[in-house]
Amino acid sequence: MRKSKKLVAMGIVGIMAVSALSACSSGGNDTGSTTAAKEAETTTAASGGETKKEAASSGKVKVTVWTNNRHDLEYMNKVVDEFNKKNDHIEVDYVVQTENYENLISMAANSGQSPDLFSQVNPEDFKNFADNGIIQPINDYMTDEFKKVNEVDQHLYEGCNVFGDKVYWVPGGKRSGSRFIYNKEIFDKLGIEVPKKLSDLPAVAKQITEAGAGDYYGIIFPGASGPFERWLEHSAEMSGITAYNYKEGKYDFSGFKPYLETVRQMFSDSSVFPGSASMKIDPVRVQFSEGHVGIHANASQEATVLTEQFPAKVEWGVAQLPTLDGEIKGSEACNPNSGWMMSAFTEHSKEAWEVMEYFQSEEVLKGYLEGGYSLPISKYMEDKIDKTKIGRMADFTGADYEAVLPVAPSVTPEGENYRDALWNACLPEGAAIDDTIAKLNQTYNDALDKEVKMGKTKRLVIKDYDPLHPSAGTVEYLDK
């Protein structure tokens, strides 16, 4: 049962888990799909976005829906068309906004041009939208059927989709946490297994590299695309390590030390694919697809990447990330997504809710999930979908150690962002690991103390925080 000792609308902002999209992000797939992109090109630019040409039919209430997701446009256009054909009193105008999404929503709200519904936003903008009255709670609209299909009571995340008892949006799906994606042909040839202990990883990577003799290497990192958060941070989470100490209400980066040391060791052993420390994510994917890498790591979007965008020329598998001792002692952060917010300015809240309810109905979610556009977040929908239809996305489902982590206070420290600083400390030429951690502990906690004192944020404390059940604790927001 989710509990909150002090229910305040201020909440906290920012996120410190998962990927650059953040642990509770807008949910757009970072790869997109060729089909979706082509579909997007057939739409008409309007108001900075893309919209289908059909105008609302005479006598029907027009409900405008904005989204920043393009990867699912082909499917969602069909959903909208079907809704518009069947519904006798509502017509949906579905618009894809491709740039400055959150700013466009704010501007539209301030100018009286707000869409009726829009896809969910990141935690910082979510807080701002709630504080400034741009969105409204949907508690009074939710039906028993909606709650059953979406398992609403199991997916209430303070600072992410709810503030106190007010529910602003409900996820219909999720993007998984990261996994090891490995070349099965290499592992089978060498008779080795994917390591479950972090300390075993350098030896495995070295063995693969030596066997490859320049043709393939043990592991690859996308150095220019958030390498720390793509899997190292997630592996630490599974060991019960996070950047924010929820029990004490402060930042503490000390637990990441063995991860930095492990990566440094692999660089020292020349087990990392040459030049990858400066590569963006797509070149990294190409090298793995071509068979030049033993281990790559990322979240569930790689299923589409390696089957459609850069079809793998090798047999590949998926395995859980390693932990410090081989045991899972914490939850790996995943991204809830596929949710909708209702504008506080809509003049058609009843009709807007009808559209939202349809978008998150069992029928629509089933097609969405089976189409591979997201992973099921509710057990109800996971049991309803035919997993044979979702292809390699099935490899990323069913991890009971995944969860949405509490949203940590967002601060602006002096110096580097912690993810950048920790990754740079992984590199052979990087700053000393101990010095890096000490500096981050100082700068982040100084910033937290300062911004709490100024009233810009609240200190989050969960004294009974359990890394394996991160949403079960008693939440407190402190102003000191």
GROMACS .gro file of C-alpha atoms in nm:
model
  480
    1MET     CA    1   0.000   0.000   0.000
    2ARG     CA    2   0.138   0.341  -0.099
    3LYS     CA    3   0.141   0.583   0.193
    4SER     CA    4   0.227   0.950   0.228
    5LYS     CA    5   0.279   1.114   0.565
    6LYS     CA    6   0.285   1.466   0.432
    7LEU     CA    7   0.079   1.531   0.123
    8VAL     CA    8   0.190   1.852  -0.039
    9ALA     CA    9   0.135   1.979  -0.389
   10MET     CA   10   0.488   2.109  -0.416
   11GLY     CA   11   0.631   1.761  -0.453
   12ILE     CA   12   0.978   1.720  -0.588
   13VAL     CA   13   1.116   1.739  -0.933
   14GLY     CA   14   1.372   1.572  -1.152
   15ILE     CA   15   1.469   1.211  -1.180
   16MET     CA   16   1.785   1.021  -1.108
   17ALA     CA   17   1.723   0.687  -1.264
   18VAL     CA   18   1.705   0.514  -1.599
   19SER     CA   19   1.806   0.692  -1.915
   20ALA     CA   20   1.832   1.036  -2.065
   21LEU     CA   21   1.457   1.015  -2.107
   22SER     CA   22   1.442   0.985  -1.724
   23ALA     CA   23   1.279   0.717  -1.517
   24CYS     CA   24   0.935   0.860  -1.562
   25SER     CA   25   0.967   1.012  -1.905
   26SER     CA   26   0.747   1.100  -2.197
   27GLY     CA   27   0.797   0.747  -2.316
   28GLY     CA   28   0.893   0.805  -2.679
   29ASN     CA   29   1.104   0.527  -2.824
   30ASP     CA   30   1.450   0.668  -2.893
   31THR     CA   31   1.477   0.478  -3.218
   32GLY     CA   32   1.142   0.528  -3.383
   33SER     CA   33   1.050   0.300  -3.669
   34THR     CA   34   1.075   0.336  -4.043
   35THR     CA   35   0.706   0.276  -4.084
   36ALA     CA   36   0.614   0.536  -3.827
   37ALA     CA   37   0.847   0.791  -3.980
   38LYS     CA   38   0.690   0.739  -4.323
   39GLU     CA   39   0.345   0.772  -4.172
   40ALA     CA   40   0.449   1.094  -4.000
   41GLU     CA   41   0.561   1.237  -4.334
   42THR     CA   42   0.209   1.196  -4.472
   43THR     CA   43   0.060   1.420  -4.207
   44THR     CA   44   0.011   1.795  -4.242
   45ALA     CA   45   0.218   2.049  -4.050
   46ALA     CA   46   0.000   2.268  -3.829
   47SER     CA   47   0.079   2.489  -3.532
   48GLY     CA   48   0.434   2.355  -3.517
   49GLY     CA   49   0.313   1.996  -3.523
   50GLU     CA   50   0.165   1.733  -3.752
   51THR     CA   51  -0.201   1.654  -3.772
   52LYS     CA   52  -0.439   1.451  -3.982
   53LYS     CA   53  -0.631   1.666  -4.229
   54GLU     CA   54  -0.985   1.571  -4.135
   55ALA     CA   55  -1.180   1.842  -3.957
   56ALA     CA   56  -1.434   1.767  -3.688
   57SER     CA   57  -1.765   1.649  -3.831
   58SER     CA   58  -2.065   1.877  -3.792
   59GLY     CA   59  -2.245   1.818  -3.467
   60LYS     CA   60  -1.956   1.637  -3.300
   61VAL     CA   61  -1.749   1.769  -3.012
   62LYS     CA   62  -1.388   1.812  -3.120
   63VAL     CA   63  -1.131   1.675  -2.875
   64THR     CA   64  -0.774   1.780  -2.956
   65VAL     CA   65  -0.499   1.543  -2.851
   66TRP     CA   66  -0.127   1.624  -2.860
   67THR     CA   67   0.159   1.379  -2.837
   68ASN     CA   68   0.535   1.387  -2.885
   69ASN     CA   69   0.550   1.018  -2.978
   70ARG     CA   70   0.620   0.935  -3.340
   71HIS     CA   71   0.721   0.572  -3.306
   72ASP     CA   72   0.357   0.463  -3.259
   73LEU     CA   73   0.195   0.701  -3.508
   74GLU     CA   74   0.090   0.436  -3.758
   75TYR     CA   75  -0.101   0.246  -3.492
   76MET     CA   76  -0.244   0.551  -3.317
   77ASN     CA   77  -0.373   0.696  -3.644
   78LYS     CA   78  -0.569   0.373  -3.694
   79VAL     CA   79  -0.699   0.393  -3.336
   80VAL     CA   80  -0.814   0.751  -3.391
   81ASP     CA   81  -0.975   0.667  -3.726
   82GLU     CA   82  -1.164   0.378  -3.570
   83PHE     CA   83  -1.280   0.592  -3.279
   84ASN     CA   84  -1.398   0.869  -3.508
   85LYS     CA   85  -1.593   0.625  -3.723
   86LYS     CA   86  -1.764   0.452  -3.432
   87ASN     CA   87  -1.831   0.748  -3.201
   88ASP     CA   88  -2.142   0.952  -3.279
   89HIS     CA   89  -2.067   1.260  -3.067
   90ILE     CA   90  -1.686   1.305  -3.050
   91GLU     CA   91  -1.422   1.358  -3.315
   92VAL     CA   92  -1.055   1.336  -3.217
   93ASP     CA   93  -0.798   1.569  -3.373
   94TYR     CA   94  -0.467   1.390  -3.316
   95VAL     CA   95  -0.154   1.608  -3.341
   96VAL     CA   96   0.211   1.509  -3.320
   97GLN     CA   97   0.432   1.786  -3.185
   98THR     CA   98   0.792   1.710  -3.272
   99GLU     CA   99   0.985   1.990  -3.102
  100ASN     CA  100   0.973   2.187  -2.775
  101TYR     CA  101   0.681   1.973  -2.662
  102GLU     CA  102   0.657   2.085  -2.300
  103ASN     CA  103   0.708   2.451  -2.391
  104LEU     CA  104   0.437   2.430  -2.655
  105ILE     CA  105   0.194   2.291  -2.400
  106SER     CA  106   0.273   2.574  -2.158
  107MET     CA  107   0.240   2.837  -2.431
  108ALA     CA  108  -0.089   2.689  -2.552
  109ALA     CA  109  -0.228   2.687  -2.198
  110ASN     CA  110  -0.126   3.049  -2.141
  111SER     CA  111  -0.282   3.160  -2.469
  112GLY     CA  112  -0.609   2.976  -2.425
  113GLN     CA  113  -0.527   2.725  -2.699
  114SER     CA  114  -0.454   2.420  -2.486
  115PRO     CA  115  -0.524   2.076  -2.629
  116ASP     CA  116  -0.780   1.877  -2.434
  117LEU     CA  117  -0.545   1.583  -2.378
  118PHE     CA  118  -0.172   1.534  -2.418
  119SER     CA  119   0.074   1.254  -2.360
  120GLN     CA  120   0.255   1.254  -2.027
  121VAL     CA  121   0.568   1.459  -1.966
  122ASN     CA  122   0.883   1.423  -1.757
  123PRO     CA  123   0.866   1.471  -1.377
  124GLU     CA  124   0.996   1.827  -1.371
  125ASP     CA  125   0.739   1.947  -1.622
  126PHE     CA  126   0.474   1.733  -1.455
  127LYS     CA  127   0.535   1.919  -1.128
  128ASN     CA  128   0.526   2.254  -1.302
  129PHE     CA  129   0.206   2.169  -1.488
  130ALA     CA  130   0.037   2.055  -1.165
  131ASP     CA  131   0.161   2.355  -0.964
  132ASN     CA  132   0.051   2.601  -1.231
  133GLY     CA  133  -0.289   2.446  -1.288
  134ILE     CA  134  -0.224   2.334  -1.646
  135ILE     CA  135  -0.345   1.979  -1.580
  136GLN     CA  136  -0.626   1.842  -1.368
  137PRO     CA  137  -0.658   1.525  -1.156
  138ILE     CA  138  -0.855   1.241  -1.310
  139ASN     CA  139  -0.963   1.072  -0.984
  140ASP     CA  140  -1.331   1.151  -1.034
  141TYR     CA  141  -1.333   1.023  -1.392
  142MET     CA  142  -1.175   0.680  -1.348
  143THR     CA  143  -1.416   0.389  -1.380
  144ASP     CA  144  -1.382   0.045  -1.228
  145GLU     CA  145  -1.302  -0.097  -1.572
  146PHE     CA  146  -1.026   0.158  -1.630
  147LYS     CA  147  -0.879   0.085  -1.287
  148LYS     CA  148  -0.888  -0.289  -1.351
  149VAL     CA  149  -0.720  -0.282  -1.692
  150ASN     CA  150  -0.453  -0.029  -1.592
  151GLU     CA  151  -0.415  -0.149  -1.230
  152VAL     CA  152  -0.427   0.210  -1.115
  153ASP     CA  153  -0.373   0.141  -0.744
  154GLN     CA  154  -0.050  -0.047  -0.819
  155HIS     CA  155   0.096   0.232  -1.031
  156LEU     CA  156   0.079   0.546  -0.820
  157TYR     CA  157   0.422   0.709  -0.820
  158GLU     CA  158   0.462   1.019  -0.606
  159GLY     CA  159   0.612   1.305  -0.804
  160CYS     CA  160   0.583   1.109  -1.125
  161ASN     CA  161   0.212   1.069  -1.197
  162VAL     CA  162   0.052   1.163  -0.864
  163PHE     CA  163   0.087   1.425  -0.594
  164GLY     CA  164  -0.059   1.312  -0.267
  165ASP     CA  165  -0.403   1.167  -0.340
  166LYS     CA  166  -0.437   1.341  -0.676
  167VAL     CA  167  -0.384   1.118  -0.978
  168TYR     CA  168  -0.294   1.312  -1.292
  169TRP     CA  169  -0.212   1.031  -1.533
  170VAL     CA  170  -0.188   0.654  -1.538
  171PRO     CA  171   0.072   0.458  -1.736
  172GLY     CA  172  -0.056   0.210  -1.991
  173GLY     CA  173   0.287   0.064  -2.056
  174LYS     CA  174   0.654   0.090  -1.975
  175ARG     CA  175   0.998   0.091  -2.122
  176SER     CA  176   1.210  -0.172  -1.955
  177GLY     CA  177   1.523  -0.123  -1.756
  178SER     CA  178   1.846  -0.224  -1.924
  179ARG     CA  179   1.969  -0.573  -2.004
  180PHE     CA  180   2.288  -0.727  -2.131
  181ILE     CA  181   2.243  -0.795  -2.502
  182TYR     CA  182   2.504  -1.049  -2.600
  183ASN     CA  183   2.636  -1.229  -2.906
  184LYS     CA  184   2.523  -1.588  -2.845
  185GLU     CA  185   2.749  -1.722  -3.119
  186ILE     CA  186   3.059  -1.592  -2.944
  187PHE     CA  187   2.949  -1.713  -2.602
  188ASP     CA  188   2.859  -2.058  -2.735
  189LYS     CA  189   3.184  -2.084  -2.928
  190LEU     CA  190   3.390  -2.003  -2.617
  191GLY     CA  191   3.170  -2.210  -2.384
  192ILE     CA  192   3.117  -1.919  -2.143
  193GLU     CA  193   2.813  -1.769  -1.972
  194VAL     CA  194   2.701  -1.412  -1.922
  195PRO     CA  195   2.840  -1.309  -1.581
  196LYS     CA  196   2.599  -1.246  -1.296
  197LYS     CA  197   2.866  -1.093  -1.072
  198LEU     CA  198   3.020  -0.761  -1.165
  199SER     CA  199   3.366  -0.875  -1.060
  200ASP     CA  200   3.353  -1.157  -1.319
  201LEU     CA  201   3.286  -0.921  -1.609
  202PRO     CA  202   3.645  -0.807  -1.685
  203ALA     CA  203   3.770  -1.165  -1.721
  204VAL     CA  204   3.485  -1.256  -1.957
  205ALA     CA  205   3.537  -0.942  -2.165
  206LYS     CA  206   3.910  -1.010  -2.184
  207GLN     CA  207   3.856  -1.372  -2.290
  208ILE     CA  208   3.624  -1.265  -2.570
  209THR     CA  209   3.865  -0.995  -2.687
  210GLU     CA  210   4.161  -1.233  -2.697
  211ALA     CA  211   3.960  -1.491  -2.891
  212GLY     CA  212   3.844  -1.222  -3.134
  213ALA     CA  213   4.202  -1.130  -3.228
  214GLY     CA  214   4.088  -0.791  -3.358
  215ASP     CA  215   3.769  -0.917  -3.522
  216TYR     CA  216   3.553  -0.876  -3.215
  217TYR     CA  217   3.588  -0.733  -2.863
  218GLY     CA  218   3.443  -0.812  -2.524
  219ILE     CA  219   3.219  -0.512  -2.462
  220ILE     CA  220   3.116  -0.177  -2.608
  221PHE     CA  221   3.003   0.150  -2.453
  222PRO     CA  222   2.826   0.438  -2.631
  223GLY     CA  223   3.061   0.702  -2.495
  224ALA     CA  224   2.871   0.996  -2.642
  225SER     CA  225   2.525   0.872  -2.547
  226GLY     CA  226   2.494   0.852  -2.172
  227PRO     CA  227   2.698   0.535  -2.111
  228PHE     CA  228   2.671   0.544  -1.733
  229GLU     CA  229   2.295   0.557  -1.728
  230ARG     CA  230   2.246   0.308  -2.011
  231TRP     CA  231   2.339   0.017  -1.783
  232LEU     CA  232   2.595   0.083  -1.510
  233GLU     CA  233   2.348   0.281  -1.301
  234HIS     CA  234   2.083   0.014  -1.351
  235SER     CA  235   2.319  -0.260  -1.245
  236ALA     CA  236   2.392  -0.064  -0.930
  237GLU     CA  237   2.019  -0.024  -0.864
  238MET     CA  238   1.983  -0.401  -0.872
  239SER     CA  239   2.248  -0.412  -0.599
  240GLY     CA  240   2.049  -0.165  -0.388
  241ILE     CA  241   2.266   0.134  -0.484
  242THR     CA  242   2.120   0.467  -0.596
  243ALA     CA  243   2.258   0.817  -0.627
  244TYR     CA  244   2.008   0.944  -0.372
  245ASN     CA  245   1.995   0.794  -0.023
  246TYR     CA  246   1.622   0.789   0.043
  247LYS     CA  247   1.651   0.692   0.409
  248GLU     CA  248   1.882   0.981   0.494
  249GLY     CA  249   1.751   1.234   0.244
  250LYS     CA  250   2.082   1.317   0.078
  251TYR     CA  251   2.293   1.231  -0.223
  252ASP     CA  252   2.560   0.965  -0.187
  253PHE     CA  253   2.761   0.838  -0.484
  254SER     CA  254   2.997   0.615  -0.284
  255GLY     CA  255   2.827   0.290  -0.386
  256PHE     CA  256   2.921   0.337  -0.751
  257LYS     CA  257   3.295   0.296  -0.687
  258PRO     CA  258   3.322  -0.076  -0.780
  259TYR     CA  259   3.139  -0.006  -1.106
  260LEU     CA  260   3.385   0.265  -1.205
  261GLU     CA  261   3.678   0.042  -1.113
  262THR     CA  262   3.537  -0.244  -1.320
  263VAL     CA  263   3.502  -0.032  -1.633
  264ARG     CA  264   3.850   0.111  -1.587
  265GLN     CA  265   3.982  -0.243  -1.567
  266MET     CA  266   3.818  -0.335  -1.897
  267PHE     CA  267   3.965  -0.028  -2.064
  268SER     CA  268   4.305  -0.119  -1.919
  269ASP     CA  269   4.270  -0.472  -2.057
  270SER     CA  270   4.181  -0.331  -2.402
  271SER     CA  271   3.858  -0.529  -2.384
  272VAL     CA  272   3.641  -0.233  -2.485
  273PHE     CA  273   3.570  -0.187  -2.856
  274PRO     CA  274   3.825   0.068  -2.986
  275GLY     CA  275   3.693   0.421  -3.019
  276SER     CA  276   3.358   0.347  -2.862
  277ALA     CA  277   3.422   0.598  -2.582
  278SER     CA  278   3.347   0.871  -2.837
  279MET     CA  279   3.073   0.692  -3.034
  280LYS     CA  280   2.705   0.779  -3.037
  281ILE     CA  281   2.452   0.504  -2.982
  282ASP     CA  282   2.373   0.411  -3.343
  283PRO     CA  283   2.734   0.332  -3.444
  284VAL     CA  284   2.756   0.117  -3.131
  285ARG     CA  285   2.446  -0.071  -3.239
  286VAL     CA  286   2.591  -0.125  -3.586
  287GLN     CA  287   2.910  -0.277  -3.445
  288PHE     CA  288   2.712  -0.519  -3.231
  289SER     CA  289   2.480  -0.603  -3.520
  290GLU     CA  290   2.779  -0.678  -3.742
  291GLY     CA  291   2.917  -0.924  -3.488
  292HIS     CA  292   3.215  -0.723  -3.366
  293VAL     CA  293   3.110  -0.712  -3.000
  294GLY     CA  294   3.037  -0.973  -2.734
  295ILE     CA  295   2.831  -0.758  -2.494
  296HIS     CA  296   2.616  -0.451  -2.551
  297ALA     CA  297   2.363  -0.315  -2.302
  298ASN     CA  298   2.047  -0.109  -2.329
  299ALA     CA  299   1.672  -0.116  -2.269
  300SER     CA  300   1.383  -0.270  -2.463
  301GLN     CA  301   1.408  -0.039  -2.765
  302GLU     CA  302   1.699  -0.254  -2.881
  303ALA     CA  303   1.452  -0.526  -2.977
  304THR     CA  304   1.324  -0.305  -3.259
  305VAL     CA  305   1.669  -0.171  -3.341
  306LEU     CA  306   1.825  -0.515  -3.391
  307THR     CA  307   1.533  -0.651  -3.592
  308GLU     CA  308   1.433  -0.349  -3.802
  309GLN     CA  309   1.674  -0.055  -3.788
  310PHE     CA  310   2.002  -0.247  -3.787
  311PRO     CA  311   1.904  -0.614  -3.834
  312ALA     CA  312   2.154  -0.829  -3.649
  313LYS     CA  313   2.371  -1.058  -3.861
  314VAL     CA  314   2.439  -1.275  -3.557
  315GLU     CA  315   2.227  -1.467  -3.310
  316TRP     CA  316   2.182  -1.257  -3.000
  317GLY     CA  317   2.037  -1.308  -2.654
  318VAL     CA  318   1.922  -1.103  -2.357
  319ALA     CA  319   2.033  -1.149  -1.996
  320GLN     CA  320   1.988  -0.958  -1.670
  321LEU     CA  321   2.261  -0.718  -1.569
  322PRO     CA  322   2.528  -0.831  -1.321
  323THR     CA  323   2.516  -0.724  -0.958
  324LEU     CA  324   2.787  -0.686  -0.696
  325ASP     CA  325   2.746  -1.035  -0.550
  326GLY     CA  326   2.526  -1.203  -0.809
  327GLU     CA  327   2.211  -1.147  -0.602
  328ILE     CA  328   1.935  -0.897  -0.677
  329LYS     CA  329   1.898  -0.668  -0.376
  330GLY     CA  330   1.723  -0.373  -0.535
  331SER     CA  331   1.477  -0.277  -0.806
  332GLU     CA  332   1.597  -0.173  -1.148
  333ALA     CA  333   1.429   0.146  -1.262
  334CYS     CA  334   1.195   0.132  -1.559
  335ASN     CA  335   1.002   0.407  -1.740
  336PRO     CA  336   0.624   0.417  -1.711
  337ASN     CA  337   0.477   0.554  -2.034
  338SER     CA  338   0.177   0.551  -2.269
  339GLY     CA  339  -0.029   0.774  -2.041
  340TRP     CA  340  -0.241   1.083  -2.100
  341MET     CA  341  -0.298   1.407  -1.911
  342MET     CA  342  -0.614   1.615  -1.919
  343SER     CA  343  -0.589   1.990  -1.957
  344ALA     CA  344  -0.735   2.195  -1.675
  345PHE     CA  345  -0.864   2.433  -1.943
  346THR     CA  346  -1.063   2.186  -2.149
  347GLU     CA  347  -1.425   2.280  -2.203
  348HIS     CA  348  -1.507   1.920  -2.283
  349SER     CA  349  -1.375   1.722  -1.987
  350LYS     CA  350  -1.642   1.453  -2.017
  351GLU     CA  351  -1.561   1.393  -2.382
  352ALA     CA  352  -1.185   1.419  -2.320
  353TRP     CA  353  -1.213   1.149  -2.056
  354GLU     CA  354  -1.406   0.928  -2.299
  355VAL     CA  355  -1.114   0.954  -2.542
  356MET     CA  356  -0.857   0.886  -2.269
  357GLU     CA  357  -1.055   0.587  -2.150
  358TYR     CA  358  -1.065   0.449  -2.503
  359PHE     CA  359  -0.691   0.500  -2.557
  360GLN     CA  360  -0.624   0.301  -2.240
  361SER     CA  361  -0.893   0.041  -2.292
  362GLU     CA  362  -0.809  -0.328  -2.303
  363GLU     CA  363  -0.880  -0.337  -2.676
  364VAL     CA  364  -0.650  -0.051  -2.769
  365LEU     CA  365  -0.374  -0.143  -2.525
  366LYS     CA  366  -0.371  -0.501  -2.649
  367GLY     CA  367  -0.300  -0.389  -3.004
  368TYR     CA  368  -0.048  -0.131  -2.884
  369LEU     CA  369   0.146  -0.379  -2.673
  370GLU     CA  370   0.130  -0.658  -2.929
  371GLY     CA  371   0.259  -0.409  -3.185
  372GLY     CA  372   0.574  -0.371  -2.977
  373TYR     CA  373   0.525   0.000  -2.909
  374SER     CA  374   0.564  -0.049  -2.534
  375LEU     CA  375   0.583  -0.323  -2.273
  376PRO     CA  376   0.290  -0.404  -2.043
  377ILE     CA  377   0.311  -0.242  -1.702
  378SER     CA  378  -0.004  -0.400  -1.561
  379LYS     CA  379  -0.015  -0.770  -1.487
  380TYR     CA  380  -0.369  -0.765  -1.623
  381MET     CA  381  -0.252  -0.660  -1.971
  382GLU     CA  382   0.054  -0.881  -1.959
  383ASP     CA  383  -0.180  -1.177  -1.921
  384LYS     CA  384  -0.401  -1.056  -2.206
  385ILE     CA  385  -0.146  -1.006  -2.481
  386ASP     CA  386  -0.019  -1.271  -2.719
  387LYS     CA  387   0.354  -1.257  -2.662
  388THR     CA  388   0.420  -1.447  -2.982
  389LYS     CA  389   0.319  -1.128  -3.164
  390ILE     CA  390   0.566  -0.895  -2.997
  391GLY     CA  391   0.880  -1.054  -3.136
  392ARG     CA  392   1.205  -0.995  -2.950
  393MET     CA  393   1.035  -0.747  -2.717
  394ALA     CA  394   0.929  -1.060  -2.529
  395ASP     CA  395   1.290  -1.098  -2.413
  396PHE     CA  396   1.252  -0.782  -2.207
  397THR     CA  397   0.926  -0.872  -2.031
  398GLY     CA  398   0.850  -1.038  -1.702
  399ALA     CA  399   1.132  -0.897  -1.487
  400ASP     CA  400   0.983  -0.889  -1.138
  401TYR     CA  401   1.279  -0.686  -1.011
  402GLU     CA  402   1.180  -0.378  -1.215
  403ALA     CA  403   1.000  -0.085  -1.055
  404VAL     CA  404   0.954   0.291  -1.078
  405LEU     CA  405   1.187   0.453  -0.827
  406PRO     CA  406   1.081   0.753  -0.616
  407VAL     CA  407   1.153   1.084  -0.784
  408ALA     CA  408   1.455   1.239  -0.615
  409PRO     CA  409   1.494   1.615  -0.562
  410SER     CA  410   1.619   1.797  -0.868
  411VAL     CA  411   1.913   2.025  -0.793
  412THR     CA  412   2.161   2.230  -0.992
  413PRO     CA  413   2.506   2.161  -0.851
  414GLU     CA  414   2.823   2.339  -0.944
  415GLY     CA  415   3.031   2.143  -1.192
  416GLU     CA  416   2.944   1.830  -1.386
  417ASN     CA  417   2.623   1.634  -1.389
  418TYR     CA  418   2.683   1.322  -1.180
  419ARG     CA  419   2.633   1.081  -1.470
  420ASP     CA  420   2.887   1.262  -1.685
  421ALA     CA  421   3.134   1.289  -1.397
  422LEU     CA  422   3.106   0.920  -1.305
  423TRP     CA  423   3.148   0.810  -1.665
  424ASN     CA  424   3.453   1.031  -1.710
  425ALA     CA  425   3.599   0.868  -1.399
  426CYS     CA  426   3.558   0.531  -1.573
  427LEU     CA  427   3.804   0.632  -1.844
  428PRO     CA  428   4.176   0.558  -1.802
  429GLU     CA  429   4.261   0.927  -1.841
  430GLY     CA  430   3.974   1.038  -1.618
  431ALA     CA  431   3.988   1.197  -1.275
  432ALA     CA  432   4.061   0.983  -0.971
  433ILE     CA  433   3.756   0.780  -0.871
  434ASP     CA  434   3.768   0.868  -0.501
  435ASP     CA  435   3.812   1.237  -0.578
  436THR     CA  436   3.523   1.231  -0.824
  437ILE     CA  437   3.287   1.070  -0.574
  438ALA     CA  438   3.389   1.302  -0.293
  439LYS     CA  439   3.340   1.608  -0.512
  440LEU     CA  440   2.995   1.491  -0.627
  441ASN     CA  441   2.884   1.421  -0.271
  442GLN     CA  442   2.989   1.773  -0.178
  443THR     CA  443   2.844   1.961  -0.475
  444TYR     CA  444   2.512   1.776  -0.486
  445ASN     CA  445   2.442   1.800  -0.114
  446ASP     CA  446   2.549   2.165  -0.104
  447ALA     CA  447   2.303   2.232  -0.386
  448LEU     CA  448   2.030   2.032  -0.213
  449ASP     CA  449   2.077   2.217   0.116
  450LYS     CA  450   2.077   2.552  -0.062
  451GLU     CA  451   1.770   2.486  -0.275
  452VAL     CA  452   1.570   2.339   0.013
  453LYS     CA  453   1.651   2.648   0.219
  454MET     CA  454   1.542   2.871  -0.069
  455GLY     CA  455   1.215   2.679  -0.103
  456LYS     CA  456   1.295   2.568  -0.458
  457THR     CA  457   1.261   2.199  -0.372
  458LYS     CA  458   1.184   1.965  -0.083
  459ARG     CA  459   1.406   1.708   0.082
  460LEU     CA  460   1.265   1.362   0.021
  461VAL     CA  461   1.297   1.118   0.311
  462ILE     CA  462   1.166   0.761   0.317
  463LYS     CA  463   1.289   0.622   0.648
  464ASP     CA  464   1.149   0.276   0.578
  465TYR     CA  465   1.275   0.267   0.218
  466ASP     CA  466   1.314  -0.085   0.080
  467PRO     CA  467   1.521  -0.107  -0.243
  468LEU     CA  468   1.323  -0.415  -0.351
  469HIS     CA  469   0.989  -0.238  -0.295
  470PRO     CA  470   1.067   0.129  -0.365
  471SER     CA  471   0.707   0.252  -0.372
  472ALA     CA  472   0.604   0.089  -0.043
  473GLY     CA  473   0.763   0.329   0.203
  474THR     CA  474   0.628   0.628   0.393
  475VAL     CA  475   0.709   0.944   0.197
  476GLU     CA  476   0.803   1.267   0.374
  477TYR     CA  477   0.887   1.603   0.216
  478LEU     CA  478   1.096   1.821   0.445
  479ASP     CA  479   1.175   2.190   0.416
  480LYS     CA  480   1.501   2.171   0.605
   0.00000   0.00000   0.00000
